[in-house]
């Protein structure tokens, strides 16, 4: 399934440096490759420690991890919602992504001037949040006006409910409240999905620091209660230029156990409520992405669309049991192999073999 995360930020916060590190066309510290399919789009493999032991047990010819897509969205400045910077182009790009990574600056570098004249992460957050809310406000106002016009011609229960919903939405956006912080039911979220509201999208804040995991506590606490990752975009860019051995040595010298990019990729995967199920055999060991809560036929459909329609049953086991008992040939003897039907909800780490009809 397609995963797309847009990276936004004010000028000179390190957004482009971070994106360049993401889109390096070489193997990095975790031995996963990066590929660029467009000047501002990079596809990266999701780190998954389960793939290697599975492939060794199955003697797989190749290993195929699942992937995530990052989009470098340029043009965000104060006034973007009114056409400043790249304006509408920026807004159209960000509406297409599944989630947002917002980069704010905390690093100190006198040679890189902050657009606001001083380094203030909370100010970055406020400006970006306000621009996204203002863009959503324009969209909501337009639709609310249409709803009121319809109501003049005759009211009904569904129309009245939608008017009440959009009154709540307008009230929140007018004071700069993100729609993700508004108490919306799942039905209400589905009802407004087609509007692609920017502040409804899941968001991760990346604090671009001088040195991750070692920074002295910030003078002021970030006004953000969602997912937060400290990353030094400068260090990530340096790591991207090193060989595997050199990068590992550099990380050890900094006391880092995981790259910032790994943290970001995994956080993006989590915020989108995704899980990975696995398939393993001689041809390949592979990770597949599905939404948490997906049933077995839906998971089979990710492999091939026809499999969902012709699904019969699935042989399922936990990946650790698969490795422990030596793969498919010995799974039946282990008593750990389960036969699951159409109502089975696939779990993260399941190794599956799907039986389908013609």
PDB file of C-alpha atoms in Angstrom, residues 70 145 153 163 166 172 230 269 283 294 332 338 357:
ATOM      1  CA  UNK A  70       8.883  10.949   1.836  1.00  0.00           C
ATOM      2  CA  UNK A 145     -21.663  28.404   2.767  1.00  0.00           C
ATOM      3  CA  UNK A 153     -34.195  25.044  -0.147  1.00  0.00           C
ATOM      4  CA  UNK A 163     -24.146  21.845   9.337  1.00  0.00           C
ATOM      5  CA  UNK A 166     -19.008  22.152  10.177  1.00  0.00           C
ATOM      6  CA  UNK A 172     -11.973  25.197  16.138  1.00  0.00           C
ATOM      7  CA  UNK A 230      15.162  14.743  18.102  1.00  0.00           C
ATOM      8  CA  UNK A 269       4.875   3.854  10.101  1.00  0.00           C
ATOM      9  CA  UNK A 283      11.960 -17.240  -3.812  1.00  0.00           C
ATOM     10  CA  UNK A 294      -7.074  -5.733   8.511  1.00  0.00           C
ATOM     11  CA  UNK A 332       2.985 -28.407  11.208  1.00  0.00           C
ATOM     12  CA  UNK A 338      -2.766 -22.120  12.695  1.00  0.00           C
ATOM     13  CA  UNK A 357      -8.969 -20.247  -5.481  1.00  0.00           C
TER      14      UNK A 357
END
